[in-house]
Amino acid sequence: MNKFFIIFLPIFLFSTYINFPYTLTLKKDEKAVFDVYYKNFSHSFILWWTLYKNDVLTVIYIYDNFPHHIELYKNYPVNSFKVKITDLVEPFPYFWIKFDSFNDENATFKIYLFNKKGVKVNFKGKE
Protein backbone atom coordinates (compact mmCIF):
# COMPACT_ATOMS: atom_id res chain seq x y z
CA MET A 1 0.00 0.00 0.00
CA ASN A 2 2.85 2.39 0.80
CA LYS A 3 4.39 1.77 -2.62
CA PHE A 4 1.14 2.89 -4.22
CA PHE A 5 1.27 6.25 -2.45
CA ILE A 6 4.96 6.78 -3.17
CA ILE A 7 4.46 6.15 -6.89
CA PHE A 8 1.16 7.95 -7.47
CA LEU A 9 1.26 10.75 -4.88
CA PRO A 10 3.24 13.16 -7.13
CA ILE A 11 0.74 12.58 -9.93
CA PHE A 12 -2.17 13.44 -7.66
CA LEU A 13 -0.44 16.49 -6.21
CA PHE A 14 0.68 18.15 -9.42
CA SER A 15 -2.17 17.41 -11.81
CA THR A 16 -5.83 18.34 -11.87
CA TYR A 17 -8.82 17.27 -13.92
CA ILE A 18 -10.33 20.33 -15.52
CA ASN A 19 -13.88 21.43 -16.17
CA PHE A 20 -14.95 22.92 -19.47
CA PRO A 21 -15.00 25.57 -20.81
CA TYR A 22 -11.46 26.13 -19.61
CA THR A 23 -9.70 29.49 -19.90
CA LEU A 24 -5.99 29.29 -20.60
CA THR A 25 -3.54 32.20 -20.65
CA LEU A 26 -0.10 31.61 -22.15
CA LYS A 27 3.00 33.71 -22.66
CA LYS A 28 5.06 33.41 -25.82
CA ASP A 29 6.52 29.89 -26.21
CA GLU A 30 4.99 28.78 -22.89
CA LYS A 31 3.55 25.30 -23.37
CA ALA A 32 0.35 23.99 -21.81
CA VAL A 33 0.51 20.22 -21.34
CA PHE A 34 -2.59 18.03 -21.07
CA ASP A 35 -3.17 14.29 -20.81
CA VAL A 36 -6.34 13.16 -22.57
CA TYR A 37 -7.87 9.86 -21.49
CA TYR A 38 -10.39 8.13 -23.73
CA LYS A 39 -11.48 4.56 -23.08
CA ASN A 40 -8.25 2.73 -22.22
CA PHE A 41 -5.94 5.07 -24.11
CA SER A 42 -3.92 8.09 -23.00
CA HIS A 43 -2.93 10.82 -25.45
CA SER A 44 -0.70 13.82 -24.89
CA PHE A 45 -1.82 17.29 -25.99
CA ILE A 46 0.62 20.22 -25.96
CA LEU A 47 -0.39 23.75 -27.02
CA TRP A 48 1.67 26.94 -27.40
CA TRP A 49 1.90 30.08 -29.51
CA THR A 50 5.04 31.49 -31.12
CA LEU A 51 4.24 34.74 -32.92
CA TYR A 52 1.69 37.55 -32.86
CA LYS A 53 2.07 39.98 -35.73
CA ASN A 54 -0.41 41.96 -37.85
CA ASP A 55 -3.31 40.62 -35.75
CA VAL A 56 -2.39 37.02 -36.59
CA LEU A 57 -1.52 34.53 -33.85
CA THR A 58 0.60 31.53 -34.83
CA VAL A 59 -0.31 28.48 -32.74
CA ILE A 60 1.43 25.13 -32.65
CA TYR A 61 -0.01 22.06 -31.01
CA ILE A 62 0.97 18.44 -30.76
CA TYR A 63 -1.70 15.80 -30.33
CA ASP A 64 -0.74 12.16 -30.16
CA ASN A 65 2.85 13.00 -31.17
CA PHE A 66 1.75 14.68 -34.41
CA PRO A 67 2.56 18.44 -34.76
CA HIS A 68 0.12 20.97 -36.24
CA HIS A 69 0.52 24.64 -37.16
CA ILE A 70 -2.43 27.06 -37.22
CA GLU A 71 -2.84 30.80 -37.77
CA LEU A 72 -5.68 32.46 -35.86
CA TYR A 73 -7.26 35.89 -36.16
CA LYS A 74 -9.37 37.81 -33.65
CA ASN A 75 -12.59 37.69 -35.66
CA TYR A 76 -15.03 34.84 -36.19
CA PRO A 77 -14.80 32.24 -37.88
CA VAL A 78 -11.02 32.25 -38.15
CA ASN A 79 -10.43 32.59 -34.41
CA SER A 80 -10.87 28.92 -33.50
CA PHE A 81 -10.00 25.38 -34.50
CA LYS A 82 -11.04 21.81 -33.77
CA VAL A 83 -8.90 18.94 -32.45
CA LYS A 84 -10.47 15.48 -32.80
CA ILE A 85 -9.79 13.26 -29.82
CA THR A 86 -10.63 10.10 -31.73
CA ASP A 87 -12.25 9.00 -34.97
CA LEU A 88 -13.36 5.65 -33.60
CA VAL A 89 -16.92 6.57 -32.60
CA GLU A 90 -19.65 8.73 -34.07
CA PRO A 91 -20.23 11.44 -32.91
CA PHE A 92 -16.55 11.80 -32.13
CA PRO A 93 -15.31 13.79 -29.11
CA TYR A 94 -13.30 16.90 -29.90
CA PHE A 95 -11.77 20.05 -28.46
CA TRP A 96 -12.88 23.42 -29.77
CA ILE A 97 -10.12 25.95 -29.04
CA LYS A 98 -10.95 29.63 -29.44
CA PHE A 99 -8.48 32.50 -29.45
CA ASP A 100 -10.06 35.07 -27.13
CA SER A 101 -7.64 37.95 -26.73
CA PHE A 102 -4.09 39.19 -26.78
CA ASN A 103 -2.63 41.80 -24.42
CA ASP A 104 1.03 42.83 -24.55
CA GLU A 105 2.60 39.41 -24.08
CA ASN A 106 -0.21 37.00 -23.14
CA ALA A 107 -2.68 35.17 -25.37
CA THR A 108 -5.93 33.91 -23.88
CA PHE A 109 -7.72 30.82 -25.18
CA LYS A 110 -11.02 29.17 -24.28
CA ILE A 111 -11.03 25.40 -24.59
CA TYR A 112 -14.35 23.58 -25.00
CA LEU A 113 -14.92 19.82 -25.02
CA PHE A 114 -17.81 18.43 -27.07
CA ASN A 115 -19.24 14.90 -27.02
CA LYS A 116 -17.27 14.29 -23.85
CA LYS A 117 -18.74 10.96 -22.83
CA GLY A 118 -15.86 8.78 -21.67
CA VAL A 119 -13.25 11.57 -22.00
CA LYS A 120 -11.17 12.88 -19.10
CA VAL A 121 -8.63 15.66 -19.44
CA ASN A 122 -5.81 16.16 -16.99
CA PHE A 123 -3.98 19.50 -16.98
CA LYS A 124 -0.36 18.75 -16.14
CA GLY A 125 0.79 22.37 -16.11
CA LYS A 126 2.80 24.89 -18.07
CA GLU A 127 6.37 24.45 -19.22
N, CA, C and O atoms as a GROMACS GRO file, in nm:
protein
  508
    1MET      N    1   0.082  -0.120   0.000
    1MET     CA    2   0.000   0.000   0.000
    1MET      C    3   0.087   0.126   0.000
    1MET      O    4   0.055   0.224  -0.067
    2ASN      N    5   0.197   0.123   0.075
    2ASN     CA    6   0.285   0.239   0.080
    2ASN      C    7   0.349   0.265  -0.056
    2ASN      O    8   0.371   0.381  -0.093
    3LYS      N    9   0.380   0.159  -0.130
    3LYS     CA   10   0.439   0.177  -0.262
    3LYS      C   11   0.343   0.250  -0.356
    3LYS      O   12   0.385   0.329  -0.440
    4PHE      N   13   0.215   0.222  -0.341
    4PHE     CA   14   0.114   0.289  -0.422
    4PHE      C   15   0.120   0.439  -0.400
    4PHE      O   16   0.120   0.516  -0.496
    5PHE      N   17   0.124   0.482  -0.275
    5PHE     CA   18   0.127   0.625  -0.245
    5PHE      C   19   0.257   0.691  -0.289
    5PHE      O   20   0.256   0.805  -0.334
    6ILE      N   21   0.367   0.621  -0.276
    6ILE     CA   22   0.496   0.678  -0.317
    6ILE      C   23   0.500   0.699  -0.468
    6ILE      O   24   0.554   0.799  -0.515
    7ILE      N   25   0.443   0.607  -0.543
    7ILE     CA   26   0.446   0.615  -0.689
    7ILE      C   27   0.345   0.717  -0.740
    7ILE      O   28   0.378   0.798  -0.827
    8PHE      N   29   0.223   0.714  -0.689
    8PHE     CA   30   0.116   0.795  -0.747
    8PHE      C   31   0.090   0.927  -0.675
    8PHE      O   32   0.015   1.009  -0.727
    9LEU      N   33   0.149   0.951  -0.560
    9LEU     CA   34   0.126   1.075  -0.488
    9LEU      C   35   0.171   1.197  -0.567
    9LEU      O   36   0.096   1.296  -0.570
   10PRO      N   37   0.288   1.198  -0.633
   10PRO     CA   38   0.324   1.316  -0.713
   10PRO      C   39   0.226   1.343  -0.827
   10PRO      O   40   0.202   1.459  -0.861
   11ILE      N   41   0.171   1.240  -0.885
   11ILE     CA   42   0.074   1.258  -0.993
   11ILE      C   43  -0.051   1.326  -0.940
   11ILE      O   44  -0.105   1.417  -1.004
   12PHE      N   45  -0.098   1.284  -0.824
   12PHE     CA   46  -0.217   1.344  -0.766
   12PHE      C   47  -0.194   1.486  -0.717
   12PHE      O   48  -0.286   1.568  -0.720
   13LEU      N   49  -0.074   1.516  -0.673
   13LEU     CA   50  -0.044   1.649  -0.621
   13LEU      C   51  -0.030   1.754  -0.730
   13LEU      O   52  -0.073   1.868  -0.713
   14PHE      N   53   0.030   1.716  -0.841
   14PHE     CA   54   0.068   1.815  -0.942
   14PHE      C   55  -0.019   1.812  -1.068
   14PHE      O   56   0.017   1.874  -1.168
   15SER      N   57  -0.130   1.743  -1.065
   15SER     CA   58  -0.217   1.741  -1.181
   15SER      C   59  -0.362   1.755  -1.135
   15SER      O   60  -0.398   1.711  -1.026
   16THR      N   61  -0.443   1.814  -1.220
   16THR     CA   62  -0.584   1.834  -1.187
   16THR      C   63  -0.669   1.805  -1.309
   16THR      O   64  -0.633   1.838  -1.422
   17TYR      N   65  -0.784   1.743  -1.284
   17TYR     CA   66  -0.882   1.727  -1.392
   17TYR      C   67  -0.953   1.860  -1.406
   17TYR      O   68  -0.984   1.926  -1.307
   18ILE      N   69  -0.978   1.900  -1.529
   18ILE     CA   70  -1.033   2.033  -1.552
   18ILE      C   71  -1.178   2.025  -1.597
   18ILE      O   72  -1.221   1.924  -1.654
   19ASN      N   73  -1.250   2.130  -1.571
   19ASN     CA   74  -1.388   2.143  -1.617
   19ASN      C   75  -1.389   2.235  -1.739
   19ASN      O   76  -1.302   2.321  -1.754
   20PHE      N   77  -1.487   2.216  -1.823
   20PHE     CA   78  -1.495   2.292  -1.947
   20PHE      C   79  -1.616   2.382  -1.944
   20PHE      O   80  -1.717   2.346  -1.885
   21PRO      N   81  -1.611   2.500  -2.006
   21PRO     CA   82  -1.500   2.557  -2.081
   21PRO      C   83  -1.387   2.599  -1.988
   21PRO      O   84  -1.410   2.644  -1.876
   22TYR      N   85  -1.266   2.585  -2.037
   22TYR     CA   86  -1.146   2.613  -1.961
   22TYR      C   87  -1.074   2.732  -2.023
   22TYR      O   88  -1.049   2.733  -2.144
   23THR      N   89  -1.042   2.831  -1.941
   23THR     CA   90  -0.970   2.949  -1.990
   23THR      C   91  -0.822   2.931  -1.963
   23THR      O   92  -0.781   2.900  -1.851
   24LEU      N   93  -0.743   2.950  -2.067
   24LEU     CA   94  -0.600   2.929  -2.060
   24LEU      C   95  -0.528   3.054  -2.108
   24LEU      O   96  -0.556   3.104  -2.217
   25THR      N   97  -0.435   3.105  -2.028
   25THR     CA   98  -0.354   3.220  -2.065
   25THR      C   99  -0.209   3.177  -2.075
   25THR      O  100  -0.153   3.121  -1.980
   26LEU      N  101  -0.148   3.203  -2.190
   26LEU     CA  102  -0.010   3.161  -2.215
   26LEU      C  103   0.076   3.278  -2.260
   26LEU      O  104   0.030   3.365  -2.333
   27LYS      N  105   0.200   3.278  -2.215
   27LYS     CA  106   0.300   3.371  -2.266
   27LYS      C  107   0.361   3.310  -2.391
   27LYS      O  108   0.337   3.194  -2.424
   28LYS      N  109   0.441   3.389  -2.460
   28LYS     CA  110   0.506   3.342  -2.582
   28LYS      C  111   0.593   3.220  -2.551
   28LYS      O  112   0.672   3.221  -2.457
   29ASP      N  113   0.577   3.116  -2.630
   29ASP     CA  114   0.652   2.989  -2.621
   29ASP      C  115   0.633   2.916  -2.488
   29ASP      O  116   0.710   2.825  -2.457
   30GLU      N  117   0.533   2.953  -2.410
   30GLU     CA  118   0.499   2.878  -2.289
   30GLU      C  119   0.402   2.767  -2.330
   30GLU      O  120   0.301   2.793  -2.395
   31LYS      N  121   0.433   2.645  -2.293
   31LYS     CA  122   0.355   2.530  -2.337
   31LYS      C  123   0.258   2.486  -2.228
   31LYS      O  124   0.293   2.477  -2.111
   32ALA      N  125   0.135   2.458  -2.270
   32ALA     CA  126   0.035   2.399  -2.182
   32ALA      C  127   0.029   2.251  -2.215
   32ALA      O  128   0.012   2.213  -2.331
   33VAL      N  129   0.043   2.166  -2.114
   33VAL     CA  130   0.051   2.022  -2.134
   33VAL      C  131  -0.072   1.955  -2.071
   33VAL      O  132  -0.103   1.977  -1.954
   34PHE      N  133  -0.140   1.875  -2.151
   34PHE     CA  134  -0.259   1.803  -2.107
   34PHE      C  135  -0.240   1.654  -2.135
   34PHE      O  136  -0.172   1.615  -2.230
   35ASP      N  137  -0.301   1.572  -2.052
   35ASP     CA  138  -0.317   1.429  -2.081
   35ASP      C  139  -0.465   1.407  -2.108
   35ASP      O  140  -0.550   1.448  -2.029
   36VAL      N  141  -0.496   1.343  -2.219
   36VAL     CA  142  -0.634   1.316  -2.257
   36VAL      C  143  -0.656   1.166  -2.247
   36VAL      O  144  -0.584   1.088  -2.309
   37TYR      N  145  -0.755   1.126  -2.168
   37TYR     CA  146  -0.787   0.986  -2.149
   37TYR      C  147  -0.920   0.955  -2.217
   37TYR      O  148  -1.022   1.019  -2.189
   38TYR      N  149  -0.917   0.857  -2.307
   38TYR     CA  150  -1.039   0.813  -2.373
   38TYR      C  151  -1.036   0.662  -2.378
   38TYR      O  152  -0.944   0.601  -2.432
   39LYS      N  153  -1.141   0.602  -2.322
   39LYS     CA  154  -1.148   0.456  -2.308
   39LYS      C  155  -1.024   0.409  -2.231
   39LYS      O  156  -1.002   0.453  -2.118
   40ASN      N  157  -0.944   0.323  -2.289
   40ASN     CA  158  -0.825   0.273  -2.222
   40ASN      C  159  -0.697   0.336  -2.276
   40ASN      O  160  -0.588   0.284  -2.252
   41PHE      N  161  -0.709   0.447  -2.347
   41PHE     CA  162  -0.594   0.508  -2.411
   41PHE      C  163  -0.564   0.644  -2.350
   41PHE      O  164  -0.654   0.716  -2.306
   42SER      N  165  -0.436   0.678  -2.349
   42SER     CA  166  -0.392   0.809  -2.300
   42SER      C  167  -0.318   0.878  -2.415
   42SER      O  168  -0.231   0.819  -2.480
   43HIS      N  169  -0.354   1.004  -2.440
   43HIS     CA  170  -0.293   1.082  -2.545
   43HIS      C  171  -0.237   1.210  -2.484
   43HIS      O  172  -0.295   1.265  -2.391
   44SER      N  173  -0.126   1.256  -2.538
   44SER     CA  174  -0.070   1.382  -2.490
   44SER      C  175  -0.113   1.494  -2.584
   44SER      O  176  -0.121   1.477  -2.705
   45PHE      N  177  -0.141   1.611  -2.524
   45PHE     CA  178  -0.182   1.729  -2.599
   45PHE      C  179  -0.103   1.847  -2.545
   45PHE      O  180  -0.113   1.881  -2.427
   46ILE      N  181  -0.023   1.909  -2.633
   46ILE     CA  182   0.062   2.022  -2.596
   46ILE      C  183   0.025   2.139  -2.687
   46ILE      O  184   0.015   2.122  -2.809
   47LEU      N  185   0.005   2.257  -2.628
   47LEU     CA  186  -0.039   2.375  -2.702
   47LEU      C  187   0.049   2.493  -2.664
   47LEU      O  188   0.076   2.515  -2.546
   48TRP      N  189   0.094   2.570  -2.765
   48TRP     CA  190   0.167   2.694  -2.740
   48TRP      C  191   0.157   2.786  -2.860
   48TRP      O  192   0.120   2.743  -2.969
   49TRP      N  193   0.189   2.913  -2.840
   49TRP     CA  194   0.190   3.008  -2.951
   49TRP      C  195   0.330   3.067  -2.964
   49TRP      O  196   0.403   3.078  -2.866
   50THR      N  197   0.367   3.104  -3.087
   50THR     CA  198   0.504   3.149  -3.112
   50THR      C  199   0.515   3.292  -3.163
   50THR      O  200   0.618   3.356  -3.142
   51LEU      N  201   0.411   3.343  -3.229
   51LEU     CA  202   0.424   3.474  -3.292
   51LEU      C  203   0.288   3.542  -3.298
   51LEU      O  204   0.187   3.480  -3.330
   52TYR      N  205   0.288   3.672  -3.266
   52TYR     CA  206   0.169   3.755  -3.286
   52TYR      C  207   0.211   3.878  -3.363
   52TYR      O  208   0.281   3.965  -3.310
   53LYS      N  209   0.168   3.886  -3.488
   53LYS     CA  210   0.207   3.998  -3.573
   53LYS      C  211   0.094   4.026  -3.671
   53LYS      O  212   0.035   3.933  -3.727
   54ASN      N  213   0.065   4.154  -3.693
   54ASN     CA  214  -0.040   4.196  -3.785
   54ASN      C  215  -0.175   4.130  -3.752
   54ASN      O  216  -0.247   4.087  -3.843
   55ASP      N  217  -0.207   4.122  -3.625
   55ASP     CA  218  -0.331   4.062  -3.575
   55ASP      C  219  -0.346   3.915  -3.610
   55ASP      O  220  -0.458   3.864  -3.617
   56VAL      N  221  -0.237   3.845  -3.631
   56VAL     CA  222  -0.238   3.702  -3.659
   56VAL      C  223  -0.158   3.631  -3.551
   56VAL      O  224  -0.042   3.666  -3.526
   57LEU      N  225  -0.218   3.532  -3.488
   57LEU     CA  226  -0.152   3.453  -3.385
   57LEU      C  227  -0.115   3.317  -3.442
   57LEU      O  228  -0.201   3.245  -3.493
   58THR      N  229   0.012   3.282  -3.434
   58THR     CA  230   0.060   3.153  -3.483
   58THR      C  231   0.062   3.055  -3.366
   58THR      O  232   0.132   3.075  -3.267
   59VAL      N  233  -0.016   2.949  -3.380
   59VAL     CA  234  -0.031   2.848  -3.274
   59VAL      C  235   0.024   2.716  -3.324
   59VAL      O  236   0.004   2.678  -3.440
   60ILE      N  237   0.094   2.648  -3.237
   60ILE     CA  238   0.143   2.513  -3.265
   60ILE      C  239   0.088   2.421  -3.157
   60ILE      O  240   0.089   2.455  -3.039
   61TYR      N  241   0.041   2.305  -3.200
   61TYR     CA  242  -0.001   2.206  -3.101
   61TYR      C  243   0.041   2.068  -3.148
   61TYR      O  244   0.056   2.041  -3.267
   62ILE      N  245   0.061   1.983  -3.050
   62ILE     CA  246   0.097   1.844  -3.076
   62ILE      C  247  -0.008   1.757  -3.009
   62ILE      O  248  -0.028   1.765  -2.887
   63TYR      N  249  -0.074   1.676  -3.088
   63TYR     CA  250  -0.170   1.580  -3.033
   63TYR      C  251  -0.132   1.442  -3.080
   63TYR      O  252  -0.120   1.417  -3.200
   64ASP      N  253  -0.113   1.354  -2.987
   64ASP     CA  254  -0.074   1.216  -3.016
   64ASP      C  255   0.056   1.210  -3.096
   64ASP      O  256   0.068   1.132  -3.191
   65ASN      N  257   0.152   1.293  -3.057
   65ASN     CA  258   0.286   1.300  -3.117
   65ASN      C  259   0.285   1.344  -3.263
   65ASN      O  260   0.377   1.311  -3.338
   66PHE      N  261   0.182   1.417  -3.305
   66PHE     CA  262   0.175   1.469  -3.441
   66PHE      C  263   0.162   1.620  -3.434
   66PHE      O  264   0.062   1.670  -3.380
   67PRO      N  265   0.260   1.697  -3.487
   67PRO     CA  266   0.256   1.844  -3.476
   67PRO      C  267   0.162   1.908  -3.579
   67PRO      O  268   0.147   1.859  -3.691
   68HIS      N  269   0.100   2.019  -3.538
   68HIS     CA  270   0.012   2.097  -3.624
   68HIS      C  271   0.047   2.244  -3.609
   68HIS      O  272   0.094   2.288  -3.504
   69HIS      N  273   0.024   2.320  -3.714
   69HIS     CA  274   0.052   2.464  -3.716
   69HIS      C  275  -0.074   2.535  -3.764
   69HIS      O  276  -0.131   2.498  -3.867
   70ILE      N  277  -0.119   2.636  -3.688
   70ILE     CA  278  -0.243   2.706  -3.722
   70ILE      C  279  -0.222   2.855  -3.705
   70ILE      O  280  -0.150   2.899  -3.615
   71GLU      N  281  -0.284   2.934  -3.792
   71GLU     CA  282  -0.284   3.080  -3.777
   71GLU      C  283  -0.425   3.125  -3.744
   71GLU      O  284  -0.520   3.092  -3.815
   72LEU      N  285  -0.438   3.201  -3.634
   72LEU     CA  286  -0.568   3.246  -3.586
   72LEU      C  287  -0.577   3.397  -3.589
   72LEU      O  288  -0.478   3.467  -3.567
   73TYR      N  289  -0.696   3.447  -3.617
   73TYR     CA  290  -0.726   3.589  -3.616
   73TYR      C  291  -0.822   3.618  -3.501
   73TYR      O  292  -0.871   3.525  -3.437
   74LYS      N  293  -0.849   3.745  -3.475
   74LYS     CA  294  -0.938   3.781  -3.365
   74LYS      C  295  -1.086   3.767  -3.400
   74LYS      O  296  -1.169   3.755  -3.311
   75ASN      N  297  -1.119   3.769  -3.528
   75ASN     CA  298  -1.259   3.769  -3.566
   75ASN      C  299  -1.308   3.629  -3.604
   75ASN      O  300  -1.231   3.544  -3.649
   76TYR      N  301  -1.438   3.609  -3.585
   76TYR     CA  302  -1.503   3.484  -3.619
   76TYR      C  303  -1.514   3.472  -3.770
   76TYR      O  304  -1.539   3.575  -3.834
   77PRO      N  305  -1.499   3.360  -3.831
   77PRO     CA  306  -1.480   3.224  -3.788
   77PRO      C  307  -1.335   3.176  -3.788
   77PRO      O  308  -1.309   3.057  -3.768
   78VAL      N  309  -1.242   3.265  -3.807
   78VAL     CA  310  -1.102   3.225  -3.815
   78VAL      C  311  -1.029   3.245  -3.682
   78VAL      O  312  -0.907   3.262  -3.679
   79ASN      N  313  -1.104   3.243  -3.573
   79ASN     CA  314  -1.043   3.259  -3.441
   79ASN      C  315  -1.043   3.129  -3.361
   79ASN      O  316  -1.011   3.129  -3.242
   80SER      N  317  -1.078   3.017  -3.425
   80SER     CA  318  -1.087   2.892  -3.350
   80SER      C  319  -1.054   2.773  -3.441
   80SER      O  320  -1.050   2.784  -3.563
   81PHE      N  321  -1.029   2.660  -3.376
   81PHE     CA  322  -1.000   2.538  -3.450
   81PHE      C  323  -1.044   2.418  -3.369
   81PHE      O  324  -1.068   2.428  -3.248
   82LYS      N  325  -1.054   2.305  -3.436
   82LYS     CA  326  -1.104   2.181  -3.377
   82LYS      C  327  -0.992   2.078  -3.372
   82LYS      O  328  -0.914   2.064  -3.467
   83VAL      N  329  -0.985   2.004  -3.261
   83VAL     CA  330  -0.890   1.894  -3.245
   83VAL      C  331  -0.971   1.769  -3.212
   83VAL      O  332  -1.029   1.760  -3.104
   84LYS      N  333  -0.974   1.673  -3.304
   84LYS     CA  334  -1.046   1.548  -3.280
   84LYS      C  335  -0.970   1.464  -3.179
   84LYS      O  336  -0.849   1.445  -3.191
   85ILE      N  337  -1.042   1.413  -3.080
   85ILE     CA  338  -0.978   1.326  -2.982
   85ILE      C  339  -0.965   1.186  -3.038
   85ILE      O  340  -0.864   1.120  -3.019
   86THR      N  341  -1.068   1.140  -3.109
   86THR     CA  342  -1.063   1.010  -3.173
   86THR      C  343  -1.161   1.008  -3.290
   86THR      O  344  -1.257   1.084  -3.294
   87ASP      N  345  -1.134   0.921  -3.385
   87ASP     CA  346  -1.225   0.900  -3.497
   87ASP      C  347  -1.299   0.768  -3.486
   87ASP      O  348  -1.368   0.727  -3.579
   88LEU      N  349  -1.285   0.700  -3.373
   88LEU     CA  350  -1.336   0.565  -3.360
   88LEU      C  351  -1.487   0.558  -3.342
   88LEU      O  352  -1.548   0.458  -3.380
   89VAL      N  353  -1.548   0.661  -3.287
   89VAL     CA  354  -1.692   0.658  -3.260
   89VAL      C  355  -1.758   0.776  -3.328
   89VAL      O  356  -1.694   0.876  -3.360
   90GLU      N  357  -1.888   0.764  -3.350
   90GLU     CA  358  -1.965   0.873  -3.407
   90GLU      C  359  -2.076   0.907  -3.310
   90GLU      O  360  -2.149   0.814  -3.276
   91PRO      N  361  -2.098   1.024  -3.263
   91PRO     CA  362  -2.023   1.144  -3.291
   91PRO      C  363  -1.892   1.145  -3.212
   91PRO      O  364  -1.889   1.107  -3.094
   92PHE      N  365  -1.787   1.186  -3.275
   92PHE     CA  366  -1.655   1.180  -3.213
   92PHE      C  367  -1.636   1.295  -3.114
   92PHE      O  368  -1.686   1.405  -3.137
   93PRO      N  369  -1.563   1.271  -3.005
   93PRO     CA  370  -1.531   1.379  -2.911
   93PRO      C  371  -1.422   1.468  -2.969
   93PRO      O  372  -1.332   1.420  -3.038
   94TYR      N  373  -1.431   1.598  -2.939
   94TYR     CA  374  -1.330   1.690  -2.990
   94TYR      C  375  -1.318   1.813  -2.901
   94TYR      O  376  -1.411   1.849  -2.828
   95PHE      N  377  -1.201   1.876  -2.909
   95PHE     CA  378  -1.177   2.005  -2.846
   95PHE      C  379  -1.210   2.114  -2.946
   95PHE      O  380  -1.183   2.101  -3.065
   96TRP      N  381  -1.269   2.222  -2.898
   96TRP     CA  382  -1.288   2.342  -2.977
   96TRP      C  383  -1.209   2.450  -2.905
   96TRP      O  384  -1.244   2.489  -2.794
   97ILE      N  385  -1.102   2.499  -2.967
   97ILE     CA  386  -1.012   2.595  -2.904
   97ILE      C  387  -1.029   2.730  -2.972
   97ILE      O  388  -1.013   2.742  -3.094
   98LYS      N  389  -1.063   2.829  -2.892
   98LYS     CA  390  -1.095   2.963  -2.944
   98LYS      C  391  -0.994   3.064  -2.890
   98LYS      O  392  -0.968   3.069  -2.770
   99PHE      N  393  -0.938   3.141  -2.981
   99PHE     CA  394  -0.848   3.250  -2.945
   99PHE      C  395  -0.934   3.367  -2.899
   99PHE      O  396  -1.009   3.425  -2.977
  100ASP      N  397  -0.922   3.402  -2.770
  100ASP     CA  398  -1.006   3.507  -2.713
  100ASP      C  399  -0.944   3.645  -2.724
  100ASP      O  400  -1.006   3.738  -2.777
  101SER      N  401  -0.822   3.660  -2.674
  101SER     CA  402  -0.764   3.795  -2.673
  101SER      C  403  -0.612   3.788  -2.664
  101SER      O  404  -0.552   3.684  -2.636
  102PHE      N  405  -0.554   3.904  -2.689
  102PHE     CA  406  -0.409   3.919  -2.678
  102PHE      C  407  -0.382   4.054  -2.612
  102PHE      O  408  -0.435   4.156  -2.655
  103ASN      N  409  -0.300   4.053  -2.506
  103ASN     CA  410  -0.263   4.180  -2.442
  103ASN      C  411  -0.114   4.178  -2.412
  103ASN      O  412  -0.068   4.095  -2.333
  104ASP      N  413  -0.042   4.266  -2.472
  104ASP     CA  414   0.103   4.283  -2.455
  104ASP      C  415   0.181   4.156  -2.480
  104ASP      O  416   0.245   4.143  -2.584
  105GLU      N  417   0.178   4.062  -2.389
  105GLU     CA  418   0.260   3.942  -2.408
  105GLU      C  419   0.186   3.813  -2.377
  105GLU      O  420   0.248   3.706  -2.379
  106ASN      N  421   0.057   3.819  -2.348
  106ASN     CA  422  -0.021   3.700  -2.314
  106ASN      C  423  -0.134   3.679  -2.414
  106ASN      O  424  -0.202   3.774  -2.455
  107ALA      N  425  -0.154   3.555  -2.453
  107ALA     CA  426  -0.268   3.517  -2.536
  107ALA      C  427  -0.363   3.434  -2.450
  107ALA      O  428  -0.320   3.348  -2.373
  108THR      N  429  -0.492   3.462  -2.465
  108THR     CA  430  -0.593   3.391  -2.388
  108THR      C  431  -0.676   3.305  -2.482
  108THR      O  432  -0.721   3.350  -2.587
  109PHE      N  433  -0.695   3.179  -2.441
  109PHE     CA  434  -0.772   3.082  -2.518
  109PHE      C  435  -0.886   3.029  -2.431
  109PHE      O  436  -0.874   3.024  -2.309
  110LYS      N  437  -0.995   2.991  -2.495
  110LYS     CA  438  -1.102   2.917  -2.428
  110LYS      C  439  -1.104   2.779  -2.492
  110LYS      O  440  -1.107   2.767  -2.615
  111ILE      N  441  -1.103   2.677  -2.410
  111ILE     CA  442  -1.103   2.540  -2.459
  111ILE      C  443  -1.236   2.476  -2.421
  111ILE      O  444  -1.273   2.472  -2.303
  112TYR      N  445  -1.308   2.427  -2.520
  112TYR     CA  446  -1.435   2.358  -2.500
  112TYR      C  447  -1.417   2.211  -2.535
  112TYR      O  448  -1.333   2.176  -2.619
  113LEU      N  449  -1.494   2.126  -2.471
  113LEU     CA  450  -1.492   1.982  -2.502
  113LEU      C  451  -1.633   1.941  -2.538
  113LEU      O  452  -1.726   1.957  -2.458
  114PHE      N  453  -1.650   1.886  -2.660
  114PHE     CA  454  -1.781   1.843  -2.706
  114PHE      C  455  -1.784   1.692  -2.718
  114PHE      O  456  -1.682   1.628  -2.742
  115ASN      N  457  -1.903   1.635  -2.700
  115ASN     CA  458  -1.924   1.490  -2.702
  115ASN      C  459  -1.828   1.422  -2.606
  115ASN      O  460  -1.754   1.331  -2.644
  116LYS      N  461  -1.830   1.467  -2.482
  116LYS     CA  462  -1.727   1.429  -2.385
  116LYS      C  463  -1.753   1.299  -2.311
  116LYS      O  464  -1.683   1.271  -2.213
  117LYS      N  465  -1.846   1.221  -2.352
  117LYS     CA  466  -1.874   1.096  -2.283
  117LYS      C  467  -1.751   1.004  -2.289
  117LYS      O  468  -1.705   0.969  -2.397
  118GLY      N  469  -1.701   0.967  -2.175
  118GLY     CA  470  -1.586   0.878  -2.167
  118GLY      C  471  -1.451   0.948  -2.178
  118GLY      O  472  -1.348   0.881  -2.181
  119VAL      N  473  -1.450   1.082  -2.185
  119VAL     CA  474  -1.325   1.157  -2.200
  119VAL      C  475  -1.292   1.227  -2.069
  119VAL      O  476  -1.378   1.291  -2.008
  120LYS      N  477  -1.167   1.214  -2.026
  120LYS     CA  478  -1.117   1.288  -1.910
  120LYS      C  479  -0.991   1.361  -1.953
  120LYS      O  480  -0.909   1.307  -2.026
  121VAL      N  481  -0.978   1.484  -1.908
  121VAL     CA  482  -0.863   1.566  -1.944
  121VAL      C  483  -0.795   1.608  -1.816
  121VAL      O  484  -0.857   1.658  -1.723
  122ASN      N  485  -0.664   1.586  -1.815
  122ASN     CA  486  -0.581   1.616  -1.699
  122ASN      C  487  -0.482   1.725  -1.739
  122ASN      O  488  -0.400   1.707  -1.829
  123PHE      N  489  -0.491   1.840  -1.670
  123PHE     CA  490  -0.398   1.950  -1.698
  123PHE      C  491  -0.273   1.928  -1.614
  123PHE      O  492  -0.276   1.932  -1.491
  124LYS      N  493  -0.161   1.904  -1.684
  124LYS     CA  494  -0.036   1.875  -1.614
  124LYS      C  495   0.040   2.002  -1.576
  124LYS      O  496   0.123   2.000  -1.485
  125GLY      N  497   0.012   2.112  -1.645
  125GLY     CA  498   0.079   2.237  -1.611
  125GLY      C  499   0.139   2.305  -1.732
  125GLY      O  500   0.118   2.264  -1.847
  126LYS      N  501   0.214   2.411  -1.703
  126LYS     CA  502   0.280   2.489  -1.807
  126LYS      C  503   0.430   2.466  -1.800
  126LYS      O  504   0.488   2.449  -1.693
  127GLU      N  505   0.491   2.465  -1.916
  127GLU     CA  506   0.637   2.446  -1.922
  127GLU      C  507   0.703   2.571  -1.973
  127GLU      O  508   0.825   2.576  -1.986
   0.00000   0.00000   0.00000
